[in-house]
Amino acid sequence: MISKEHIIKRFTSYVTIDTQSDPNSDTTPSTKKQWDLANKLAEELKAIGMQDVTIDDNAYIMATLPSNVSYNVPTIGFISHFDTSPDFTGANVKPQIIENYHGGDIVLNKEENIILSPDYFEDLKQYIGQTLITTDGTTLLGADDKAGICEIISAMEYLINHPEIKHGKIRVGFTPDEEIGRGAHKFDVEKFAADWAYTMDGSQIGELEYENFNAASAVVTIKGKIVHPGYAKGKMINSMYIATEFINSLPRIETPEHTEEYQGFFHLHTINGDVEQTKLQYIIRDHDKGHFEARKEVMQKLTNELNSQYEREVITTEIKDQYYNMREKIEPVMHIVDIAEEAMKQLNIEPLIKAIRGGTDGSQLSYMGLPCPNIFAGGHNFHGRYEYVPVESMIKATEVICKIAELTALKEKTT
Ligand SMILES: [Zn+2]
C-alpha cells in the first residue's frame, strides 16, 4: 500500500537536517537549527492537505485531519519529536540504503573500519531480506524520532488519499527537545484537544508500552572539615569517607547493572569530592509507586542515621521527583492500549508489550491529562553511529496508525 521509495525519500529529507537539541540551553527549542525541520514539517503538513496547521513560538507543531464520518468518534492524536540526541552528532547525516539485507556484517565506514554486525547487534537477524537504512558510521541516524514523524505524515497522507477508510478527527503533534526531557513541557494539551494519543517513539516492530519508571533525582551533600593533616587528630572530618559509608549502605545489587524488567534501582552517576565537601548525585527508579516512595525514604533514613552517628548535620539529601509511571493514568482507559494491540494483530504484527525502563514524553502528557501510550517507530541502537531502521518496519508503523484510526471509528459505531 505505501511505497518503500516514498518512505525512504521522506525519511531521508528529514534526517539530513541537523536538529540536535542542547541540554545547556534555556530556550525552546533549545537549538535554533530545530526550526529548519519544524518549518519544513509545517509546510509539508499543509501540502498533503492537513487542516489547522499551526506552529507556535516554541516550534510545537499541530495539525488536524478532520473526521470523515457523520457520527461521533473520539478524537485521537499521534505525536513524535523532531530533535535528535545531544549524545552523538547529527550533522551531515548520510543515510545508506541496504537493500535485501543478507544477514551479515554491514560496513558503515570503510576508512574508519566501522561495522554494523549481527554478532554484536543480534536484532539485525530478524530483518534479513529487508531494506535497512543505516548511517555512514560518523553520525547518528535520527530514526529516533524522525521515523515516527515520517510514519505519522505518511499515514495522514494515506488516509487523505483513501477516503473509503472511515475515521474520526485525528490530531498530529510534533515537538522539539524530547531528548533533553522537555518535549512535553510546553505541549498545549488543551489546544491539542484529543481524547487520547500515542507517541510513535518506540524501537523495534511490535513495541507497545504503557508503563514506565517513577523517577526522582537525589543530591547528597556531605560536609567535612579540613585541618592540617599533621595536626588533625580529633578535628578533621573527611567528607569522602562519610560519602563511602553512604554509598556502601545502599544495596549494591539494586543498581542498573544488576537489574532488569520490573526491578528498580538507585543509580550513583556522579561523585565530586574533597575533604571539605563531597557531592553524590543519584537517580532513583522504580515502576512500583510504593517501592519508589520506599527508596526515597531509605535515602532519607540513611541521611538521618549518619547525621546522628556524627552528632552533627554532616549530610543533607535533596530529592526531587522527575516523572511518574503512566500506568496509573492508562489503566482507567485501557481500551486505548487494546485498540493499538488489536491494530497490530490485524496487521500480523506480534505486539511486544513491556514496561519501559525509562520515561517517555507520553508519561508526562498522561499526567497533563492526555493519556498517551508509546508505539514502535521501528529503529534500533538509538543515539549512536549504529542506529538503523528497516523500511518495512516504518511501513508497518504507518499501517498501524491508519488501522488505529479505522478501529476507533468502527468501535464507536458498533457501541
Ligand atoms: Zn525518541
CSV table of C-alpha atoms and ligand atoms in Angstrom, one decimal:
chain,number,residue,atom,x,y,z
A,1,MET,CA,0.0,0.0,0.0
A,2,ILE,CA,2.6,2.6,1.0
A,3,SER,CA,5.7,2.5,-1.3
A,4,LYS,CA,9.1,1.9,0.0
A,5,GLU,CA,10.6,4.6,-2.2
A,6,HIS,CA,8.2,7.2,-0.9
A,7,ILE,CA,9.0,6.4,2.7
A,8,ILE,CA,12.8,6.4,2.0
A,9,LYS,CA,12.6,9.7,0.2
A,10,ARG,CA,10.5,11.4,3.0
A,11,PHE,CA,12.6,9.9,5.8
A,12,THR,CA,15.9,11.0,4.1
A,13,SER,CA,14.6,14.5,3.7
A,14,TYR,CA,14.2,14.7,7.5
A,15,VAL,CA,17.4,13.1,8.8
A,16,THR,CA,19.6,15.1,6.5
A,17,ILE,CA,18.6,18.2,8.5
A,18,ASP,CA,20.5,18.6,11.8
A,19,THR,CA,18.1,19.0,14.7
A,20,GLN,CA,20.3,18.1,17.7
A,21,SER,CA,19.0,19.5,21.0
A,22,ASP,CA,21.1,21.0,23.7
A,23,PRO,CA,20.5,20.5,27.5
A,24,ASN,CA,22.6,23.5,28.3
A,25,SER,CA,20.3,25.9,26.6
A,26,ASP,CA,17.3,27.5,28.3
A,27,THR,CA,15.4,28.5,25.1
A,28,THR,CA,12.6,26.5,23.4
A,29,PRO,CA,13.5,25.0,21.1
A,30,SER,CA,16.9,24.5,22.7
A,31,THR,CA,18.7,25.0,19.4
A,32,LYS,CA,17.8,27.3,16.5
A,33,LYS,CA,18.5,24.7,13.9
A,34,GLN,CA,15.4,22.7,15.0
A,35,TRP,CA,13.4,25.4,13.3
A,36,ASP,CA,14.8,24.3,9.9
A,37,LEU,CA,13.0,21.0,10.1
A,38,ALA,CA,10.0,22.4,12.1
A,39,ASN,CA,9.2,24.9,9.4
A,40,LYS,CA,9.6,22.3,6.7
A,41,LEU,CA,7.2,19.9,8.5
A,42,ALA,CA,4.5,22.6,8.9
A,43,GLU,CA,4.7,23.3,5.2
A,44,GLU,CA,4.6,19.6,4.4
A,45,LEU,CA,1.5,19.1,6.6
A,46,LYS,CA,-0.3,21.8,4.6
A,47,ALA,CA,0.9,20.4,1.3
A,48,ILE,CA,-0.6,17.0,2.0
A,49,GLY,CA,-3.9,18.6,2.8
A,50,MET,CA,-4.0,18.7,6.7
A,51,GLN,CA,-6.2,21.4,8.3
A,52,ASP,CA,-5.5,23.9,11.1
A,53,VAL,CA,-1.7,23.5,10.8
A,54,THR,CA,-0.1,25.6,13.5
A,55,ILE,CA,3.5,26.2,14.6
A,56,ASP,CA,3.8,28.2,17.8
A,57,ASP,CA,6.6,30.3,19.2
A,58,ASN,CA,8.3,27.3,20.7
A,59,ALA,CA,8.2,25.3,17.5
A,60,TYR,CA,5.4,22.9,18.6
A,61,ILE,CA,3.5,21.8,15.5
A,62,MET,CA,-0.1,20.7,15.5
A,63,ALA,CA,-2.5,19.8,12.7
A,64,THR,CA,-5.8,18.2,12.1
A,65,LEU,CA,-7.2,15.5,9.8
A,66,PRO,CA,-11.0,16.1,10.0
A,67,SER,CA,-13.4,13.2,10.6
A,68,ASN,CA,-15.0,11.7,7.5
A,69,VAL,CA,-17.9,10.1,9.3
A,70,SER,CA,-21.2,11.6,10.4
A,71,TYR,CA,-21.4,10.0,13.9
A,72,ASN,CA,-19.4,10.9,16.9
A,73,VAL,CA,-15.9,9.4,17.3
A,74,PRO,CA,-13.3,10.2,19.9
A,75,THR,CA,-10.5,12.5,18.7
A,76,ILE,CA,-7.2,10.7,18.8
A,77,GLY,CA,-3.7,12.1,18.4
A,78,PHE,CA,-0.2,10.9,17.2
A,79,ILE,CA,2.9,12.6,18.5
A,80,SER,CA,6.6,12.5,17.8
A,81,HIS,CA,9.7,14.6,18.3
A,82,PHE,CA,11.9,16.1,15.7
A,83,ASP,CA,15.1,16.8,17.7
A,84,THR,CA,17.9,14.3,18.0
A,85,SER,CA,20.0,13.3,20.9
A,86,PRO,CA,22.9,15.5,22.2
A,87,ASP,CA,24.8,12.3,22.9
A,88,PHE,CA,26.1,12.0,19.3
A,89,THR,CA,26.4,14.3,16.3
A,90,GLY,CA,23.5,14.7,14.0
A,91,ALA,CA,25.3,17.0,11.5
A,92,ASN,CA,25.8,15.8,7.9
A,93,VAL,CA,23.9,12.6,8.3
A,94,LYS,CA,24.4,10.5,5.1
A,95,PRO,CA,21.9,7.7,5.2
A,96,GLN,CA,22.9,4.5,3.4
A,97,ILE,CA,20.2,2.2,1.9
A,98,ILE,CA,21.0,-1.5,2.3
A,99,GLU,CA,18.6,-3.4,0.1
A,100,ASN,CA,17.8,-7.1,0.6
A,101,TYR,CA,19.9,-7.3,3.7
A,102,HIS,CA,21.9,-10.6,3.6
A,103,GLY,CA,22.3,-11.1,7.3
A,104,GLY,CA,26.0,-10.5,7.6
A,105,ASP,CA,28.2,-7.5,8.6
A,106,ILE,CA,27.4,-4.1,7.1
A,107,VAL,CA,30.4,-1.9,6.5
A,108,LEU,CA,29.2,1.5,7.6
A,109,ASN,CA,32.6,3.2,7.0
A,110,LYS,CA,35.4,1.6,5.1
A,111,GLU,CA,38.1,4.2,6.0
A,112,GLU,CA,37.4,4.1,9.7
A,113,ASN,CA,36.5,0.4,9.8
A,114,ILE,CA,33.1,0.9,11.4
A,115,ILE,CA,31.0,-2.2,11.1
A,116,LEU,CA,27.4,-2.9,12.0
A,117,SER,CA,27.5,-6.6,12.8
A,118,PRO,CA,24.8,-9.1,13.8
A,119,ASP,CA,27.3,-10.8,16.0
A,120,TYR,CA,27.0,-7.8,18.3
A,121,PHE,CA,23.6,-6.4,17.3
A,122,GLU,CA,21.6,-9.6,17.2
A,123,ASP,CA,18.3,-7.8,16.4
A,124,LEU,CA,19.7,-7.4,12.8
A,125,LYS,CA,19.0,-11.1,12.1
A,126,GLN,CA,15.2,-10.6,12.2
A,127,TYR,CA,15.5,-8.2,9.2
A,128,ILE,CA,17.1,-10.5,6.7
A,129,GLY,CA,15.8,-9.8,3.2
A,130,GLN,CA,14.5,-6.3,4.2
A,131,THR,CA,15.7,-2.8,3.3
A,132,LEU,CA,17.7,-1.2,6.1
A,133,ILE,CA,18.6,2.5,6.4
A,134,THR,CA,21.9,3.0,8.3
A,135,THR,CA,24.4,5.8,8.9
A,136,ASP,CA,27.8,6.2,7.3
A,137,GLY,CA,29.3,5.4,10.7
A,138,THR,CA,30.2,9.0,11.6
A,139,THR,CA,26.8,10.3,12.9
A,140,LEU,CA,23.6,9.1,14.5
A,141,LEU,CA,20.7,8.4,12.1
A,142,GLY,CA,17.9,10.2,13.7
A,143,ALA,CA,15.3,7.5,13.3
A,144,ASP,CA,14.6,8.5,16.9
A,145,ASP,CA,12.3,10.1,16.2
A,146,LYS,CA,12.1,11.2,12.6
A,147,ALA,CA,10.9,7.7,11.7
A,148,GLY,CA,7.9,8.5,13.9
A,149,ILE,CA,7.3,11.8,12.1
A,150,CYS,CA,7.7,10.1,8.7
A,151,GLU,CA,5.1,7.4,9.7
A,152,ILE,CA,2.6,9.9,11.0
A,153,ILE,CA,2.7,12.1,8.0
A,154,SER,CA,2.7,9.2,5.6
A,155,ALA,CA,-0.4,7.7,7.4
A,156,MET,CA,-2.2,11.1,7.2
A,157,GLU,CA,-1.4,11.3,3.5
A,158,TYR,CA,-2.7,7.8,3.0
A,159,LEU,CA,-5.9,8.5,4.8
A,160,ILE,CA,-6.4,11.7,2.8
A,161,ASN,CA,-5.9,9.7,-0.4
A,162,HIS,CA,-8.2,6.9,0.7
A,163,PRO,CA,-11.4,8.4,1.9
A,164,GLU,CA,-13.0,5.0,1.9
A,165,ILE,CA,-11.2,4.3,5.2
A,166,LYS,CA,-13.5,5.8,7.8
A,167,HIS,CA,-12.0,7.6,10.8
A,168,GLY,CA,-12.8,10.3,13.4
A,169,LYS,CA,-10.9,13.5,13.9
A,170,ILE,CA,-7.1,13.0,14.1
A,171,ARG,CA,-4.7,15.4,15.7
A,172,VAL,CA,-1.0,15.4,14.9
A,173,GLY,CA,1.7,16.9,17.2
A,174,PHE,CA,5.4,17.3,16.6
A,175,THR,CA,7.6,18.6,19.4
A,176,PRO,CA,11.2,19.9,19.9
A,177,ASP,CA,13.6,18.9,22.7
A,178,GLU,CA,12.3,15.5,23.7
A,179,GLU,CA,15.8,14.2,24.0
A,180,ILE,CA,16.6,16.7,26.8
A,181,GLY,CA,13.4,15.8,28.7
A,182,ARG,CA,11.5,18.9,27.7
A,183,GLY,CA,9.3,17.7,24.8
A,184,ALA,CA,6.1,17.7,26.8
A,185,HIS,CA,6.9,20.8,28.9
A,186,LYS,CA,5.3,23.3,26.6
A,187,PHE,CA,2.9,21.0,24.9
A,188,ASP,CA,-0.5,22.7,25.0
A,189,VAL,CA,-2.7,19.7,25.8
A,190,GLU,CA,-5.9,21.9,25.8
A,191,LYS,CA,-5.2,23.2,22.3
A,192,PHE,CA,-4.4,19.6,21.1
A,193,ALA,CA,-7.8,18.6,22.4
A,194,ALA,CA,-7.6,14.9,21.8
A,195,ASP,CA,-9.3,12.3,24.0
A,196,TRP,CA,-6.1,10.3,23.9
A,197,ALA,CA,-2.9,10.0,21.8
A,198,TYR,CA,0.1,7.8,21.0
A,199,THR,CA,3.7,8.7,20.8
A,200,MET,CA,5.3,7.0,17.8
A,201,ASP,CA,8.7,6.8,19.6
A,202,GLY,CA,9.4,3.2,20.4
A,203,SER,CA,12.0,0.9,18.9
A,204,GLN,CA,11.5,-2.4,17.2
A,205,ILE,CA,8.4,-3.5,15.4
A,206,GLY,CA,5.6,-4.6,17.7
A,207,GLU,CA,6.6,-2.5,20.7
A,208,LEU,CA,3.6,-1.1,22.7
A,209,GLU,CA,4.3,0.5,26.0
A,210,TYR,CA,2.1,2.0,28.7
A,211,GLU,CA,4.3,1.5,31.8
A,212,ASN,CA,7.5,3.4,32.6
A,213,PHE,CA,9.5,4.2,35.7
A,214,ASN,CA,8.7,6.5,38.5
A,215,ALA,CA,11.7,8.7,38.6
A,216,ALA,CA,13.5,11.0,41.1
A,217,SER,CA,16.9,12.6,41.4
A,218,ALA,CA,18.8,12.9,44.7
A,219,VAL,CA,21.7,15.1,45.5
A,220,VAL,CA,23.6,14.1,48.7
A,221,THR,CA,25.9,16.8,50.1
A,222,ILE,CA,28.4,15.8,52.8
A,223,LYS,CA,30.2,18.5,54.7
A,224,GLY,CA,33.6,17.7,56.2
A,225,LYS,CA,36.2,19.8,57.9
A,226,ILE,CA,39.7,20.4,56.6
A,227,VAL,CA,42.5,20.7,59.1
A,228,HIS,CA,46.3,20.5,58.6
A,229,PRO,CA,46.8,16.7,58.3
A,230,GLY,CA,49.7,16.7,60.7
A,231,TYR,CA,47.6,18.2,63.5
A,232,ALA,CA,44.2,16.8,62.5
A,233,LYS,CA,43.6,14.2,65.3
A,234,GLY,CA,40.1,14.5,66.6
A,235,LYS,CA,39.5,17.5,64.4
A,236,MET,CA,39.4,16.6,60.7
A,237,ILE,CA,36.2,15.3,59.2
A,238,ASN,CA,36.9,13.8,55.8
A,239,SER,CA,33.6,14.1,53.8
A,240,MET,CA,34.8,11.5,51.3
A,241,TYR,CA,34.9,8.7,53.9
A,242,ILE,CA,31.4,9.6,55.0
A,243,ALA,CA,30.4,9.5,51.4
A,244,THR,CA,31.7,6.0,51.0
A,245,GLU,CA,29.7,4.9,54.1
A,246,PHE,CA,26.6,6.4,52.5
A,247,ILE,CA,27.3,4.6,49.2
A,248,ASN,CA,28.0,1.3,50.8
A,249,SER,CA,24.9,1.4,52.9
A,250,LEU,CA,22.7,1.3,49.8
A,251,PRO,CA,22.1,-2.2,48.4
A,252,ARG,CA,24.9,-2.9,45.9
A,253,ILE,CA,22.7,-5.1,43.7
A,254,GLU,CA,19.9,-2.6,43.3
A,255,THR,CA,21.8,-0.8,40.6
A,256,PRO,CA,21.3,-0.5,36.9
A,257,GLU,CA,23.9,-3.2,36.1
A,258,HIS,CA,22.2,-5.7,38.3
A,259,THR,CA,18.5,-5.1,37.5
A,260,GLU,CA,16.1,-5.7,34.6
A,261,GLU,CA,12.4,-5.7,33.8
A,262,TYR,CA,10.4,-4.6,36.8
A,263,GLN,CA,13.3,-4.2,39.2
A,264,GLY,CA,14.0,-0.7,40.4
A,265,PHE,CA,17.4,0.8,41.4
A,266,PHE,CA,19.5,3.5,42.9
A,267,HIS,CA,22.0,4.8,40.4
A,268,LEU,CA,25.0,6.8,41.6
A,269,HIS,CA,26.1,8.7,38.4
A,270,THR,CA,28.4,11.4,39.7
A,271,ILE,CA,30.8,11.9,42.6
A,272,ASN,CA,32.6,15.2,43.2
A,273,GLY,CA,34.6,15.5,46.4
A,274,ASP,CA,37.5,16.7,48.5
A,275,VAL,CA,37.9,16.6,52.3
A,276,GLU,CA,35.7,19.6,52.9
A,277,GLN,CA,32.8,18.6,50.8
A,278,THR,CA,31.5,15.6,48.7
A,279,LYS,CA,28.5,15.6,46.4
A,280,LEU,CA,26.9,12.4,45.3
A,281,GLN,CA,24.3,12.5,42.5
A,282,TYR,CA,21.8,9.7,42.3
A,283,ILE,CA,18.8,8.9,40.2
A,284,ILE,CA,16.1,6.7,41.7
A,285,ARG,CA,13.9,4.5,39.5
A,286,ASP,CA,11.0,2.1,40.2
A,287,HIS,CA,7.9,1.1,38.3
A,288,ASP,CA,6.0,0.4,41.6
A,289,LYS,CA,4.9,3.6,43.3
A,290,GLY,CA,5.2,2.1,46.7
A,291,HIS,CA,8.7,0.8,46.2
A,292,PHE,CA,9.6,4.2,44.6
A,293,GLU,CA,8.5,6.0,47.8
A,294,ALA,CA,10.3,3.4,49.9
A,295,ARG,CA,13.5,4.0,48.0
A,296,LYS,CA,13.3,7.7,48.7
A,297,GLU,CA,12.7,7.0,52.4
A,298,VAL,CA,15.7,4.7,52.6
A,299,MET,CA,17.9,7.5,51.4
A,300,GLN,CA,16.4,10.0,53.9
A,301,LYS,CA,16.7,7.5,56.7
A,302,LEU,CA,20.3,6.8,55.9
A,303,THR,CA,20.9,10.5,55.9
A,304,ASN,CA,19.4,10.9,59.4
A,305,GLU,CA,21.3,7.9,60.8
A,306,LEU,CA,24.6,9.2,59.6
A,307,ASN,CA,23.8,12.6,61.0
A,308,SER,CA,23.0,11.2,64.4
A,309,GLN,CA,26.1,9.0,64.3
A,310,TYR,CA,28.3,12.0,63.7
A,311,GLU,CA,26.3,14.1,66.1
A,312,ARG,CA,26.0,17.0,63.7
A,313,GLU,CA,24.4,17.7,60.3
A,314,VAL,CA,27.1,16.3,58.0
A,315,ILE,CA,24.7,15.2,55.3
A,316,THR,CA,21.8,16.9,53.5
A,317,THR,CA,19.9,15.0,50.9
A,318,GLU,CA,17.7,16.7,48.4
A,319,ILE,CA,15.3,14.5,46.5
A,320,LYS,CA,13.3,15.8,43.5
A,321,ASP,CA,10.6,13.8,41.7
A,322,GLN,CA,11.1,13.9,37.9
A,323,TYR,CA,8.3,11.9,36.4
A,324,TYR,CA,5.8,9.1,37.2
A,325,ASN,CA,4.7,5.8,35.8
A,326,MET,CA,1.9,6.5,33.2
A,327,ARG,CA,0.3,3.1,34.0
A,328,GLU,CA,-1.7,4.9,36.7
A,329,LYS,CA,-3.3,7.1,34.1
A,330,ILE,CA,-3.7,4.5,31.4
A,331,GLU,CA,-5.3,1.7,33.3
A,332,PRO,CA,-8.6,3.5,33.7
A,333,VAL,CA,-8.7,3.9,29.9
A,334,MET,CA,-7.2,0.5,29.0
A,335,HIS,CA,-9.2,0.3,25.7
A,336,ILE,CA,-6.7,2.8,24.2
A,337,VAL,CA,-4.0,0.1,24.6
A,338,ASP,CA,-6.3,-2.6,23.4
A,339,ILE,CA,-7.1,-0.8,20.2
A,340,ALA,CA,-3.4,-0.4,19.4
A,341,GLU,CA,-2.8,-4.1,20.2
A,342,GLU,CA,-5.7,-5.2,18.0
A,343,ALA,CA,-4.5,-3.0,15.2
A,344,MET,CA,-1.1,-4.7,15.3
A,345,LYS,CA,-2.7,-8.2,15.4
A,346,GLN,CA,-4.9,-7.4,12.4
A,347,LEU,CA,-1.7,-6.4,10.5
A,348,ASN,CA,0.1,-9.6,11.5
A,349,ILE,CA,2.4,-7.8,13.9
A,350,GLU,CA,3.2,-9.6,17.1
A,351,PRO,CA,2.6,-7.0,19.9
A,352,LEU,CA,5.5,-6.7,22.3
A,353,ILE,CA,4.0,-5.2,25.4
A,354,LYS,CA,6.7,-4.4,28.0
A,355,ALA,CA,7.5,-1.8,30.7
A,356,ILE,CA,9.8,1.0,29.6
A,357,ARG,CA,12.9,1.3,31.8
A,358,GLY,CA,12.9,5.0,31.4
A,359,GLY,CA,10.4,7.7,30.7
A,360,THR,CA,8.7,9.0,27.6
A,361,ASP,CA,7.0,12.2,26.7
A,362,GLY,CA,3.8,10.2,26.9
A,363,SER,CA,4.2,9.7,30.6
A,364,GLN,CA,4.4,13.4,31.2
A,365,LEU,CA,1.5,14.0,28.8
A,366,SER,CA,-0.6,11.4,30.5
A,367,TYR,CA,-0.2,13.3,33.8
A,368,MET,CA,-1.1,16.5,32.0
A,369,GLY,CA,-4.4,15.0,31.0
A,370,LEU,CA,-3.6,13.3,27.7
A,371,PRO,CA,-3.3,9.5,28.1
A,372,CYS,CA,-0.5,8.6,25.8
A,373,PRO,CA,1.0,5.1,25.3
A,374,ASN,CA,4.0,4.6,23.1
A,375,ILE,CA,4.2,2.6,19.9
A,376,PHE,CA,7.2,1.4,17.9
A,377,ALA,CA,8.7,3.6,15.2
A,378,GLY,CA,10.9,0.8,14.0
A,379,GLY,CA,14.5,2.0,14.7
A,380,HIS,CA,17.3,0.3,16.7
A,381,ASN,CA,20.5,1.4,18.5
A,382,PHE,CA,19.3,4.9,19.1
A,383,HIS,CA,21.7,7.8,19.9
A,384,GLY,CA,24.7,6.5,18.2
A,385,ARG,CA,26.5,5.6,15.0
A,386,TYR,CA,25.0,2.1,14.8
A,387,GLU,CA,21.4,3.4,14.6
A,388,TYR,CA,19.4,1.8,11.8
A,389,VAL,CA,15.8,1.4,10.8
A,390,PRO,CA,14.2,-1.2,8.5
A,391,VAL,CA,11.9,0.4,5.9
A,392,GLU,CA,9.5,-2.5,6.3
A,393,SER,CA,9.0,-1.6,10.0
A,394,MET,CA,8.3,2.0,9.1
A,395,ILE,CA,5.7,0.9,6.6
A,396,LYS,CA,4.1,-1.3,9.3
A,397,ALA,CA,4.1,1.5,11.8
A,398,THR,CA,2.3,3.7,9.2
A,399,GLU,CA,-0.2,1.0,8.7
A,400,VAL,CA,-0.7,0.7,12.5
A,401,ILE,CA,-1.6,4.4,12.6
A,402,CYS,CA,-4.2,4.0,9.9
A,403,LYS,CA,-5.6,0.9,11.5
A,404,ILE,CA,-5.9,2.5,14.9
A,405,ALA,CA,-7.8,5.4,13.3
A,406,GLU,CA,-10.1,2.9,11.5
A,407,LEU,CA,-10.7,0.8,14.6
A,408,THR,CA,-11.5,3.8,16.8
A,409,ALA,CA,-14.2,4.8,14.3
A,410,LEU,CA,-15.6,1.3,13.9
A,411,LYS,CA,-15.8,0.6,17.6
A,412,GLU,CA,-17.7,3.8,18.2
A,413,LYS,CA,-20.2,2.9,15.6
A,414,THR,CA,-20.9,-0.5,16.9
A,415,THR,CA,-21.2,0.5,20.6
B,1,ZN,ZN,12.7,9.4,20.8
